[in-house]
PDB file of C-alpha atoms in Angstrom:
ATOM      1  CA  MET A   1       5.226 201.776  90.029  1.00 78.00           C
ATOM      2  CA  THR A   2       2.811 201.620  92.417  1.00 91.00           C
ATOM      3  CA  ALA A   3       0.128 199.100  93.466  1.00 95.00           C
ATOM      4  CA  LYS A   4      -3.661 200.129  92.769  1.00 97.00           C
ATOM      5  CA  HIS A   5      -6.811 198.390  94.275  1.00 97.00           C
ATOM      6  CA  ARG A   6      -9.538 197.858  92.148  1.00 96.00           C
ATOM      7  CA  ILE A   7     -12.818 196.392  92.143  1.00 97.00           C
ATOM      8  CA  LEU A   8     -14.105 194.493  89.151  1.00 97.00           C
ATOM      9  CA  GLU A   9     -17.594 193.458  88.666  1.00 93.00           C
ATOM     10  CA  VAL A  10     -17.417 189.928  87.647  1.00 88.00           C
ATOM     11  CA  GLY A  11     -20.316 187.505  86.726  1.00 84.00           C
ATOM     12  CA  GLY A  12     -22.503 189.295  89.229  1.00 88.00           C
ATOM     13  CA  GLU A  13     -19.870 189.151  91.630  1.00 93.00           C
ATOM     14  CA  ARG A  14     -17.130 191.783  92.817  1.00 97.00           C
ATOM     15  CA  ILE A  15     -13.824 190.685  93.087  1.00 98.00           C
ATOM     16  CA  HIS A  16     -11.107 192.708  94.633  1.00 98.00           C
ATOM     17  CA  VAL A  17      -7.675 192.781  93.131  1.00 98.00           C
ATOM     18  CA  VAL A  18      -4.227 194.580  93.312  1.00 98.00           C
ATOM     19  CA  GLU A  19      -2.444 195.604  90.590  1.00 98.00           C
ATOM     20  CA  GLN A  20       1.251 196.406  90.106  1.00 98.00           C
ATOM     21  CA  GLY A  21       3.660 196.686  86.574  1.00 97.00           C
ATOM     22  CA  SER A  22       2.504 195.952  83.093  1.00 97.00           C
ATOM     23  CA  GLY A  23       3.382 193.489  80.687  1.00 97.00           C
ATOM     24  CA  PRO A  24       2.263 189.609  80.344  1.00 98.00           C
ATOM     25  CA  LEU A  25      -0.914 189.506  83.009  1.00 98.00           C
ATOM     26  CA  VAL A  26       0.298 187.044  85.883  1.00 98.00           C
ATOM     27  CA  LEU A  27      -2.674 186.113  88.294  1.00 98.00           C
ATOM     28  CA  LEU A  28      -1.519 185.171  91.890  1.00 99.00           C
ATOM     29  CA  VAL A  29      -4.003 183.494  94.137  1.00 98.00           C
ATOM     30  CA  HIS A  30      -3.409 183.172  97.800  1.00 98.00           C
ATOM     31  CA  GLY A  31      -4.620 179.955 100.159  1.00 98.00           C
ATOM     32  CA  PHE A  32      -6.192 179.770 103.751  1.00 98.00           C
ATOM     33  CA  PRO A  33      -6.290 181.920 105.828  1.00 98.00           C
ATOM     34  CA  GLU A  34      -4.987 184.651 103.861  1.00 98.00           C
ATOM     35  CA  SER A  35      -5.654 187.483 101.190  1.00 97.00           C
ATOM     36  CA  TRP A  36      -3.953 189.435  98.007  1.00 98.00           C
ATOM     37  CA  TYR A  37      -1.455 190.530 100.965  1.00 98.00           C
ATOM     38  CA  SER A  38       0.219 187.305 101.016  1.00 98.00           C
ATOM     39  CA  TRP A  39       1.667 188.550  97.363  1.00 98.00           C
ATOM     40  CA  ARG A  40       2.679 191.707  98.893  1.00 98.00           C
ATOM     41  CA  ARG A  41       6.667 190.652  98.307  1.00 98.00           C
ATOM     42  CA  GLN A  42       5.993 189.474  95.016  1.00 98.00           C
ATOM     43  CA  LEU A  43       4.240 192.144  93.508  1.00 98.00           C
ATOM     44  CA  PRO A  44       6.667 194.868  93.477  1.00 98.00           C
ATOM     45  CA  VAL A  45       9.247 192.204  92.116  1.00 98.00           C
ATOM     46  CA  LEU A  46       6.991 190.632  89.337  1.00 98.00           C
ATOM     47  CA  ALA A  47       6.479 194.316  87.996  1.00 98.00           C
ATOM     48  CA  THR A  48       9.973 195.337  87.910  1.00 98.00           C
ATOM     49  CA  ALA A  49      10.929 192.231  86.088  1.00 98.00           C
ATOM     50  CA  GLY A  50       8.007 193.334  83.321  1.00 98.00           C
ATOM     51  CA  TYR A  51       4.916 191.536  84.371  1.00 98.00           C
ATOM     52  CA  ARG A  52       1.658 192.865  85.122  1.00 98.00           C
ATOM     53  CA  ALA A  53       1.326 190.938  88.406  1.00 98.00           C
ATOM     54  CA  VAL A  54      -2.493 190.823  90.083  1.00 98.00           C
ATOM     55  CA  ALA A  55      -3.087 189.431  93.085  1.00 98.00           C
ATOM     56  CA  LEU A  56      -6.604 188.714  94.009  1.00 98.00           C
ATOM     57  CA  ASP A  57      -8.939 188.244  97.332  1.00 98.00           C
ATOM     58  CA  VAL A  58     -10.798 185.078  96.399  1.00 98.00           C
ATOM     59  CA  ARG A  59     -14.213 185.402  96.856  1.00 97.00           C
ATOM     60  CA  GLY A  60     -15.081 185.292 100.276  1.00 97.00           C
ATOM     61  CA  TYR A  61     -12.049 186.936 101.709  1.00 98.00           C
ATOM     62  CA  GLY A  62     -11.524 190.696 102.078  1.00 97.00           C
ATOM     63  CA  ARG A  63     -13.316 193.297  99.417  1.00 97.00           C
ATOM     64  CA  SER A  64     -14.758 190.243  97.480  1.00 98.00           C
ATOM     65  CA  SER A  65     -18.147 189.296  97.403  1.00 97.00           C
ATOM     66  CA  LYS A  66     -19.681 186.996 100.104  1.00 97.00           C
ATOM     67  CA  PRO A  67     -22.072 184.520  98.837  1.00 96.00           C
ATOM     68  CA  GLN A  68     -24.361 183.357 101.542  1.00 95.00           C
ATOM     69  CA  ASP A  69     -24.896 179.840  99.652  1.00 96.00           C
ATOM     70  CA  PRO A  70     -21.882 177.729 100.859  1.00 96.00           C
ATOM     71  CA  ALA A  71     -22.269 176.063  97.551  1.00 97.00           C
ATOM     72  CA  ALA A  72     -21.581 179.479  95.861  1.00 97.00           C
ATOM     73  CA  TYR A  73     -17.820 178.420  96.674  1.00 98.00           C
ATOM     74  CA  ARG A  74     -17.469 175.294  94.634  1.00 97.00           C
ATOM     75  CA  MET A  75     -14.599 175.295  92.245  1.00 98.00           C
ATOM     76  CA  LEU A  76     -16.108 176.033  89.298  1.00 98.00           C
ATOM     77  CA  ASP A  77     -17.382 179.146  90.735  1.00 97.00           C
ATOM     78  CA  LEU A  78     -13.652 180.390  91.406  1.00 98.00           C
ATOM     79  CA  ILE A  79     -12.552 179.006  88.528  1.00 98.00           C
ATOM     80  CA  SER A  80     -14.750 181.409  86.428  1.00 97.00           C
ATOM     81  CA  ASP A  81     -13.992 184.008  88.556  1.00 97.00           C
ATOM     82  CA  ASN A  82     -10.399 183.961  87.253  1.00 98.00           C
ATOM     83  CA  VAL A  83     -11.538 183.763  83.887  1.00 98.00           C
ATOM     84  CA  SER A  84     -13.672 186.355  84.151  1.00 97.00           C
ATOM     85  CA  VAL A  85     -10.837 188.499  85.561  1.00 97.00           C
ATOM     86  CA  VAL A  86      -8.546 187.959  82.733  1.00 98.00           C
ATOM     87  CA  ARG A  87     -10.862 189.140  80.640  1.00 97.00           C
ATOM     88  CA  ALA A  88     -11.458 192.099  82.613  1.00 96.00           C
ATOM     89  CA  PHE A  89      -8.110 193.454  82.311  1.00 97.00           C
ATOM     90  CA  GLY A  90      -8.497 192.937  78.449  1.00 97.00           C
ATOM     91  CA  GLU A  91      -6.184 189.681  78.374  1.00 98.00           C
ATOM     92  CA  SER A  92      -7.043 186.252  76.399  1.00 97.00           C
ATOM     93  CA  SER A  93      -4.679 184.251  78.504  1.00 98.00           C
ATOM     94  CA  ALA A  94      -2.422 184.550  81.876  1.00 98.00           C
ATOM     95  CA  VAL A  95      -0.451 182.656  83.710  1.00 98.00           C
ATOM     96  CA  ILE A  96      -1.717 181.936  87.085  1.00 98.00           C
ATOM     97  CA  ILE A  97       0.220 181.027  90.533  1.00 99.00           C
ATOM     98  CA  GLY A  98      -1.258 180.077  93.667  1.00 98.00           C
ATOM     99  CA  HIS A  99      -0.273 178.881  97.180  1.00 98.00           C
ATOM    100  CA  ASP A 100      -2.134 176.741  99.625  1.00 98.00           C
ATOM    101  CA  TRP A 101      -5.546 176.525  98.619  1.00 98.00           C
ATOM    102  CA  GLY A 102      -4.417 179.152  96.136  1.00 98.00           C
ATOM    103  CA  ALA A 103      -2.069 176.284  94.464  1.00 98.00           C
ATOM    104  CA  THR A 104      -5.136 174.167  93.837  1.00 98.00           C
ATOM    105  CA  ILE A 105      -7.644 176.790  92.862  1.00 98.00           C
ATOM    106  CA  ALA A 106      -4.995 177.436  90.048  1.00 98.00           C
ATOM    107  CA  ALA A 107      -3.763 174.027  88.881  1.00 98.00           C
ATOM    108  CA  GLN A 108      -7.637 173.317  88.430  1.00 98.00           C
ATOM    109  CA  SER A 109      -7.942 176.502  86.617  1.00 98.00           C
ATOM    110  CA  ALA A 110      -5.272 175.269  84.403  1.00 98.00           C
ATOM    111  CA  LEU A 111      -7.018 171.796  83.828  1.00 98.00           C
ATOM    112  CA  VAL A 112     -10.242 173.154  82.823  1.00 98.00           C
ATOM    113  CA  GLU A 113      -9.251 176.463  80.691  1.00 98.00           C
ATOM    114  CA  PRO A 114      -6.214 175.498  79.070  1.00 98.00           C
ATOM    115  CA  GLU A 115      -6.637 178.065  76.436  1.00 98.00           C
ATOM    116  CA  VAL A 116      -6.730 180.934  79.299  1.00 98.00           C
ATOM    117  CA  PHE A 117      -4.410 179.631  81.278  1.00 98.00           C
ATOM    118  CA  ARG A 118      -0.942 178.994  79.186  1.00 98.00           C
ATOM    119  CA  ALA A 119       1.301 177.953  82.554  1.00 98.00           C
ATOM    120  CA  VAL A 120       0.598 177.703  85.868  1.00 98.00           C
ATOM    121  CA  GLY A 121       2.889 177.880  89.314  1.00 98.00           C
ATOM    122  CA  LEU A 122       1.929 175.752  92.623  1.00 98.00           C
ATOM    123  CA  LEU A 123       3.429 176.659  95.882  1.00 98.00           C
ATOM    124  CA  SER A 124       3.230 174.303  98.834  1.00 98.00           C
ATOM    125  CA  VAL A 125       0.454 171.869  98.017  1.00 98.00           C
ATOM    126  CA  PRO A 126       1.694 169.761  94.779  1.00 98.00           C
ATOM    127  CA  TYR A 127      -0.772 169.174  91.684  1.00 98.00           C
ATOM    128  CA  THR A 128      -3.059 165.979  92.227  1.00 97.00           C
ATOM    129  CA  PRO A 129      -5.477 165.473  89.434  1.00 98.00           C
ATOM    130  CA  PRO A 130      -9.595 164.942  90.256  1.00 97.00           C
ATOM    131  CA  GLY A 131     -10.664 161.497  90.805  1.00 96.00           C
ATOM    132  CA  GLY A 132      -9.645 159.163  93.285  1.00 94.00           C
ATOM    133  CA  PRO A 133     -12.228 158.452  96.656  1.00 94.00           C
ATOM    134  CA  ARG A 134     -14.307 160.577  97.757  1.00 95.00           C
ATOM    135  CA  PRO A 135     -12.472 163.809  99.832  1.00 94.00           C
ATOM    136  CA  SER A 136     -14.881 163.480 102.904  1.00 92.00           C
ATOM    137  CA  GLU A 137     -14.406 159.502 103.178  1.00 93.00           C
ATOM    138  CA  VAL A 138     -10.708 159.837 102.907  1.00 91.00           C
ATOM    139  CA  PHE A 139     -10.337 162.572 105.349  1.00 90.00           C
ATOM    140  CA  ALA A 140     -12.677 160.858 108.215  1.00 87.00           C
ATOM    141  CA  GLY A 141     -10.509 157.884 108.014  1.00 84.00           C
ATOM    142  CA  MET A 142      -7.315 159.934 109.179  1.00 87.00           C
ATOM    143  CA  GLY A 143      -6.275 161.206 112.062  1.00 76.00           C
ATOM    144  CA  GLY A 144      -6.672 157.737 114.838  1.00 81.00           C
ATOM    145  CA  GLY A 145      -9.240 158.898 117.240  1.00 86.00           C
ATOM    146  CA  GLN A 146      -8.567 162.421 116.463  1.00 93.00           C
ATOM    147  CA  GLU A 147     -10.156 164.764 113.684  1.00 94.00           C
ATOM    148  CA  PHE A 148      -8.134 165.967 110.770  1.00 95.00           C
ATOM    149  CA  TYR A 149      -8.980 169.847 110.536  1.00 96.00           C
ATOM    150  CA  VAL A 150     -10.593 169.277 107.283  1.00 96.00           C
ATOM    151  CA  SER A 151     -12.928 167.583 108.745  1.00 95.00           C
ATOM    152  CA  TYR A 152     -13.588 169.659 111.614  1.00 96.00           C
ATOM    153  CA  PHE A 153     -14.035 172.551 109.077  1.00 97.00           C
ATOM    154  CA  GLN A 154     -17.054 171.119 107.743  1.00 95.00           C
ATOM    155  CA  ARG A 155     -19.685 172.007 109.850  1.00 94.00           C
ATOM    156  CA  LEU A 156     -21.144 175.265 109.768  1.00 95.00           C
ATOM    157  CA  GLY A 157     -20.387 177.628 112.772  1.00 96.00           C
ATOM    158  CA  ARG A 158     -18.110 175.575 114.100  1.00 95.00           C
ATOM    159  CA  ALA A 159     -14.711 176.517 113.332  1.00 97.00           C
ATOM    160  CA  GLU A 160     -16.069 180.220 113.386  1.00 98.00           C
ATOM    161  CA  ALA A 161     -17.351 179.753 116.815  1.00 97.00           C
ATOM    162  CA  GLU A 162     -13.574 178.825 117.871  1.00 97.00           C
ATOM    163  CA  ILE A 163     -12.142 181.588 115.554  1.00 98.00           C
ATOM    164  CA  GLU A 164     -13.873 184.537 115.713  1.00 97.00           C
ATOM    165  CA  PRO A 165     -14.088 185.686 119.411  1.00 97.00           C
ATOM    166  CA  ASP A 166     -10.194 186.254 119.279  1.00 97.00           C
ATOM    167  CA  VAL A 167      -9.198 186.234 115.357  1.00 98.00           C
ATOM    168  CA  ARG A 168      -5.821 188.049 116.065  1.00 98.00           C
ATOM    169  CA  GLY A 169      -4.770 185.476 118.573  1.00 97.00           C
ATOM    170  CA  TRP A 170      -6.063 182.682 116.374  1.00 98.00           C
ATOM    171  CA  LEU A 171      -4.333 183.775 113.289  1.00 98.00           C
ATOM    172  CA  ALA A 172      -1.331 184.218 114.766  1.00 97.00           C
ATOM    173  CA  GLY A 173      -1.078 180.936 116.616  1.00 96.00           C
ATOM    174  CA  PHE A 174      -2.026 179.488 112.951  1.00 97.00           C
ATOM    175  CA  TYR A 175       0.541 180.997 111.239  1.00 97.00           C
ATOM    176  CA  SER A 176       2.846 180.262 113.821  1.00 96.00           C
ATOM    177  CA  ALA A 177       2.174 176.553 113.952  1.00 96.00           C
ATOM    178  CA  LEU A 178       2.893 176.142 110.319  1.00 96.00           C
ATOM    179  CA  SER A 179       5.980 178.388 110.031  1.00 96.00           C
ATOM    180  CA  ALA A 180       9.545 176.762 109.907  1.00 95.00           C
ATOM    181  CA  ASP A 181      11.029 179.282 112.856  1.00 94.00           C
ATOM    182  CA  THR A 182       8.527 178.801 115.450  1.00 94.00           C
ATOM    183  CA  MET A 183       6.825 175.444 114.610  1.00 90.00           C
ATOM    184  CA  ALA A 184       6.341 173.522 117.879  1.00 80.00           C
ATOM    185  CA  ALA A 185       8.890 170.554 118.845  1.00 76.00           C
ATOM    186  CA  ALA A 186       8.569 167.430 117.014  1.00 73.00           C
ATOM    187  CA  ASP A 187       7.084 165.653 119.895  1.00 74.00           C
ATOM    188  CA  ALA A 188       4.191 168.021 120.315  1.00 78.00           C
ATOM    189  CA  PRO A 189       0.938 167.500 119.031  1.00 83.00           C
ATOM    190  CA  ASP A 190      -0.121 168.164 115.435  1.00 90.00           C
ATOM    191  CA  PRO A 191      -1.496 171.004 115.036  1.00 92.00           C
ATOM    192  CA  HIS A 192      -3.522 169.690 111.835  1.00 94.00           C
ATOM    193  CA  PHE A 193      -5.255 167.631 114.349  1.00 94.00           C
ATOM    194  CA  VAL A 194      -8.285 168.020 116.884  1.00 94.00           C
ATOM    195  CA  ALA A 195      -8.685 165.525 120.366  1.00 92.00           C
ATOM    196  CA  PRO A 196     -12.097 165.079 120.546  1.00 91.00           C
ATOM    197  CA  GLY A 197     -14.033 167.838 122.050  1.00 90.00           C
ATOM    198  CA  GLY A 198     -11.254 169.580 121.517  1.00 93.00           C
ATOM    199  CA  THR A 199     -10.201 172.867 119.394  1.00 95.00           C
ATOM    200  CA  LEU A 200      -7.150 173.464 116.853  1.00 95.00           C
ATOM    201  CA  ARG A 201      -6.117 176.332 118.673  1.00 95.00           C
ATOM    202  CA  GLU A 202      -5.258 174.038 121.447  1.00 94.00           C
ATOM    203  CA  ARG A 203      -2.320 172.522 119.439  1.00 93.00           C
ATOM    204  CA  PHE A 204      -0.454 176.003 118.091  1.00 95.00           C
ATOM    205  CA  PRO A 205       2.809 176.761 119.876  1.00 92.00           C
ATOM    206  CA  THR A 206       2.942 179.952 121.866  1.00 87.00           C
ATOM    207  CA  GLY A 207       5.621 182.963 122.027  1.00 86.00           C
ATOM    208  CA  ALA A 208       7.221 185.142 119.746  1.00 89.00           C
ATOM    209  CA  LEU A 209       5.707 185.603 115.920  1.00 95.00           C
ATOM    210  CA  PRO A 210       7.326 184.093 112.970  1.00 96.00           C
ATOM    211  CA  SER A 211      10.169 186.330 111.379  1.00 96.00           C
ATOM    212  CA  TRP A 212       8.267 186.747 108.351  1.00 97.00           C
ATOM    213  CA  LEU A 213       5.396 188.123 109.777  1.00 98.00           C
ATOM    214  CA  THR A 214       5.536 191.929 111.696  1.00 97.00           C
ATOM    215  CA  GLN A 215       2.872 193.163 114.211  1.00 97.00           C
ATOM    216  CA  ASP A 216       1.539 195.294 111.351  1.00 98.00           C
ATOM    217  CA  ASP A 217       1.049 192.173 108.694  1.00 98.00           C
ATOM    218  CA  LEU A 218      -0.853 190.175 112.103  1.00 98.00           C
ATOM    219  CA  ASP A 219      -2.901 193.236 111.955  1.00 98.00           C
ATOM    220  CA  PHE A 220      -3.262 193.697 108.595  1.00 98.00           C
ATOM    221  CA  TYR A 221      -4.388 189.895 108.020  1.00 98.00           C
ATOM    222  CA  ALA A 222      -6.523 190.353 111.608  1.00 98.00           C
ATOM    223  CA  ALA A 223      -8.578 193.411 109.905  1.00 98.00           C
ATOM    224  CA  GLU A 224      -9.525 191.761 107.447  1.00 98.00           C
ATOM    225  CA  PHE A 225     -11.379 188.698 108.754  1.00 98.00           C
ATOM    226  CA  GLU A 226     -12.407 190.516 111.777  1.00 98.00           C
ATOM    227  CA  ARG A 227     -14.710 192.525 109.279  1.00 96.00           C
ATOM    228  CA  THR A 228     -15.766 189.770 106.743  1.00 96.00           C
ATOM    229  CA  GLY A 229     -15.946 186.780 109.254  1.00 97.00           C
ATOM    230  CA  PHE A 230     -14.358 183.002 108.098  1.00 98.00           C
ATOM    231  CA  THR A 231     -17.388 181.831 106.587  1.00 98.00           C
ATOM    232  CA  GLY A 232     -16.495 182.637 103.489  1.00 98.00           C
ATOM    233  CA  ALA A 233     -12.913 181.347 103.561  1.00 98.00           C
ATOM    234  CA  LEU A 234     -13.873 178.239 105.496  1.00 98.00           C
ATOM    235  CA  ASN A 235     -16.707 177.256 103.021  1.00 98.00           C
ATOM    236  CA  ARG A 236     -13.932 176.429 100.334  1.00 98.00           C
ATOM    237  CA  TYR A 237     -13.148 173.362 102.597  1.00 97.00           C
ATOM    238  CA  ARG A 238     -17.047 172.862 102.612  1.00 97.00           C
ATOM    239  CA  ASN A 239     -17.245 172.112  98.689  1.00 98.00           C
ATOM    240  CA  MET A 240     -14.458 169.245  98.413  1.00 97.00           C
ATOM    241  CA  ASP A 241     -17.391 166.763  97.575  1.00 97.00           C
ATOM    242  CA  ARG A 242     -19.057 169.280  95.045  1.00 97.00           C
ATOM    243  CA  ASP A 243     -15.846 169.804  93.645  1.00 98.00           C
ATOM    244  CA  TRP A 244     -15.191 165.983  93.224  1.00 97.00           C
ATOM    245  CA  GLU A 245     -18.514 164.990  91.392  1.00 98.00           C
ATOM    246  CA  ASP A 246     -18.153 168.280  89.286  1.00 98.00           C
ATOM    247  CA  LEU A 247     -14.803 167.629  88.162  1.00 98.00           C
ATOM    248  CA  ALA A 248     -14.892 163.911  87.547  1.00 97.00           C
ATOM    249  CA  THR A 249     -14.749 163.920  83.765  1.00 98.00           C
ATOM    250  CA  TYR A 250     -11.180 165.292  84.805  1.00 98.00           C
ATOM    251  CA  ALA A 251     -10.388 162.558  86.896  1.00 97.00           C
ATOM    252  CA  GLY A 252      -6.178 161.485  86.237  1.00 97.00           C
ATOM    253  CA  SER A 253      -6.057 164.407  83.646  1.00 98.00           C
ATOM    254  CA  ALA A 254      -2.856 165.825  83.382  1.00 98.00           C
ATOM    255  CA  ILE A 255      -1.803 169.575  82.853  1.00 98.00           C
ATOM    256  CA  LYS A 256      -0.347 169.712  79.828  1.00 98.00           C
ATOM    257  CA  GLN A 257       1.334 173.675  80.259  1.00 98.00           C
ATOM    258  CA  PRO A 258       4.554 174.558  81.199  1.00 98.00           C
ATOM    259  CA  SER A 259       4.359 174.263  85.312  1.00 98.00           C
ATOM    260  CA  LEU A 260       6.474 175.173  88.255  1.00 98.00           C
ATOM    261  CA  PHE A 261       6.590 173.508  91.992  1.00 98.00           C
ATOM    262  CA  LEU A 262       7.695 175.168  94.942  1.00 98.00           C
ATOM    263  CA  GLY A 263       7.600 173.583  98.466  1.00 98.00           C
ATOM    264  CA  GLY A 264       8.919 173.552 101.771  1.00 98.00           C
ATOM    265  CA  THR A 265      10.877 170.966 103.367  1.00 97.00           C
ATOM    266  CA  ARG A 266       9.050 171.031 106.638  1.00 96.00           C
ATOM    267  CA  ASP A 267       5.534 171.772 104.838  1.00 96.00           C
ATOM    268  CA  ALA A 268       3.541 169.226 105.884  1.00 93.00           C
ATOM    269  CA  SER A 269       1.104 169.959 102.809  1.00 93.00           C
ATOM    270  CA  THR A 270       4.147 169.131 100.724  1.00 95.00           C
ATOM    271  CA  MET A 271       5.546 166.120 102.613  1.00 93.00           C
ATOM    272  CA  TRP A 272       2.337 164.514 102.472  1.00 92.00           C
ATOM    273  CA  LEU A 273       1.575 164.624  99.016  1.00 95.00           C
ATOM    274  CA  SER A 274       5.359 163.393  97.901  1.00 95.00           C
ATOM    275  CA  ASP A 275       3.400 160.676  95.693  1.00 96.00           C
ATOM    276  CA  ALA A 276       1.745 163.409  93.765  1.00 97.00           C
ATOM    277  CA  MET A 277       5.202 164.959  93.327  1.00 97.00           C
ATOM    278  CA  ASP A 278       6.478 161.352  92.306  1.00 97.00           C
ATOM    279  CA  ALA A 279       3.941 161.607  89.647  1.00 98.00           C
ATOM    280  CA  TYR A 280       4.828 164.477  87.975  1.00 98.00           C
ATOM    281  CA  PRO A 281       6.122 163.077  84.928  1.00 98.00           C
ATOM    282  CA  ARG A 282       2.832 161.713  83.896  1.00 98.00           C
ATOM    283  CA  THR A 283       0.732 164.755  85.745  1.00 98.00           C
ATOM    284  CA  LEU A 284       3.075 167.691  84.823  1.00 98.00           C
ATOM    285  CA  PRO A 285       4.658 166.864  81.859  1.00 98.00           C
ATOM    286  CA  ASN A 286       5.817 170.038  80.960  1.00 98.00           C
ATOM    287  CA  LEU A 287       7.009 171.003  84.316  1.00 98.00           C
ATOM    288  CA  THR A 288      10.147 172.909  84.063  1.00 98.00           C
ATOM    289  CA  GLY A 289      11.049 172.891  87.873  1.00 97.00           C
ATOM    290  CA  SER A 290      10.271 171.340  91.119  1.00 98.00           C
ATOM    291  CA  HIS A 291      12.289 172.825  94.133  1.00 98.00           C
ATOM    292  CA  LEU A 292      11.882 172.423  97.681  1.00 98.00           C
ATOM    293  CA  LEU A 293      13.274 175.421 100.122  1.00 98.00           C
ATOM    294  CA  ASP A 294      13.858 174.958 104.032  1.00 97.00           C
ATOM    295  CA  CYS A 295      10.894 176.813 105.219  1.00 97.00           C
ATOM    296  CA  GLY A 296       7.052 175.768 106.262  1.00 97.00           C
ATOM    297  CA  HIS A 297       3.906 176.478 104.610  1.00 97.00           C
ATOM    298  CA  TRP A 298       3.657 180.305 103.948  1.00 98.00           C
ATOM    299  CA  ILE A 299       7.006 179.683 101.380  1.00 98.00           C
ATOM    300  CA  GLN A 300       6.494 183.354  99.756  1.00 98.00           C
ATOM    301  CA  GLN A 301       6.618 185.088 102.991  1.00 98.00           C
ATOM    302  CA  GLU A 302       8.889 182.747 104.448  1.00 98.00           C
ATOM    303  CA  ARG A 303      11.567 182.671 101.745  1.00 98.00           C
ATOM    304  CA  PRO A 304      10.434 185.771  99.553  1.00 98.00           C
ATOM    305  CA  ASP A 305      13.671 186.460  97.742  1.00 98.00           C
ATOM    306  CA  ASP A 306      14.044 182.621  96.625  1.00 98.00           C
ATOM    307  CA  VAL A 307      10.465 182.450  95.801  1.00 98.00           C
ATOM    308  CA  ASN A 308      11.017 185.832  93.752  1.00 98.00           C
ATOM    309  CA  ARG A 309      13.657 184.667  91.575  1.00 98.00           C
ATOM    310  CA  LEU A 310      12.394 181.322  90.640  1.00 98.00           C
ATOM    311  CA  LEU A 311       9.078 182.305  89.833  1.00 98.00           C
ATOM    312  CA  VAL A 312      10.737 185.296  87.758  1.00 98.00           C
ATOM    313  CA  GLU A 313      12.693 182.658  86.047  1.00 98.00           C
ATOM    314  CA  PHE A 314       9.828 180.659  85.392  1.00 98.00           C
ATOM    315  CA  LEU A 315       7.953 183.598  83.747  1.00 98.00           C
ATOM    316  CA  ASP A 316      10.955 184.614  81.724  1.00 98.00           C
ATOM    317  CA  SER A 317      11.258 180.892  80.214  1.00 98.00           C
ATOM    318  CA  LEU A 318       7.606 181.148  79.115  1.00 98.00           C
TER     319      LEU A 318
END
């Protein structure tokens, strides 16, 4: 079974997908700053297990459409893209699995379209129901004199000016900063924050690439972003307040479909949201498993064998 690349015309946009296998549809949604390629170690395993695994490029990434309007990257548009992909494959429902931003996209797709997404798997970022304080206000209050990276990403062109002159080098540093085997020492500056007048890159470790990332892997990721630029990817962060408004009617809502969570014990994204994991009996009442693996943020690339085993077990249980 070889992987097939397709461009789907959905809702006036193009969505690039990579498909492998046949059987029940499983949609794989990547995070920042990645692409369908982050699922390269899951596609063949899920296909062999009897599933039609489809990894997409989220709009703004890779070969998918890159609308100019920042508001075109709001969550409701991404949910619509996911529904349209399911329909384009001739299916009425699918399991959706996401990592990082993809986990949030997957969770909210399942929340808003429960008839389409019959189960959901979340990697690295726990489910937090919509609602609560306005996101921009929360992030502005973090850092104690430093700027949280989400706030740093808000202004159009600012982060792009840091990243795009050396995409490959920036990606190498970012991936390394959040990987368990290349993280800086515990007393090093936190790479999630920016000093006044500084950049994120100043906080990245230097040296060897993380063990999960080959030079060829890095070349692939770099080539994608050198072609597309980073604005589409960063626009996801620039819609968090819009999402908060759009999803207000879902404030506090649980996801009732079967669900799975996988996180890393050395991943800040998982640890910061430990309260969200504690709330799973209420917010994910049909959770089939919550597993913490010894790894950093790039869980399905750092620990592919364990992730694959847990995903197949989850899918087989449905």
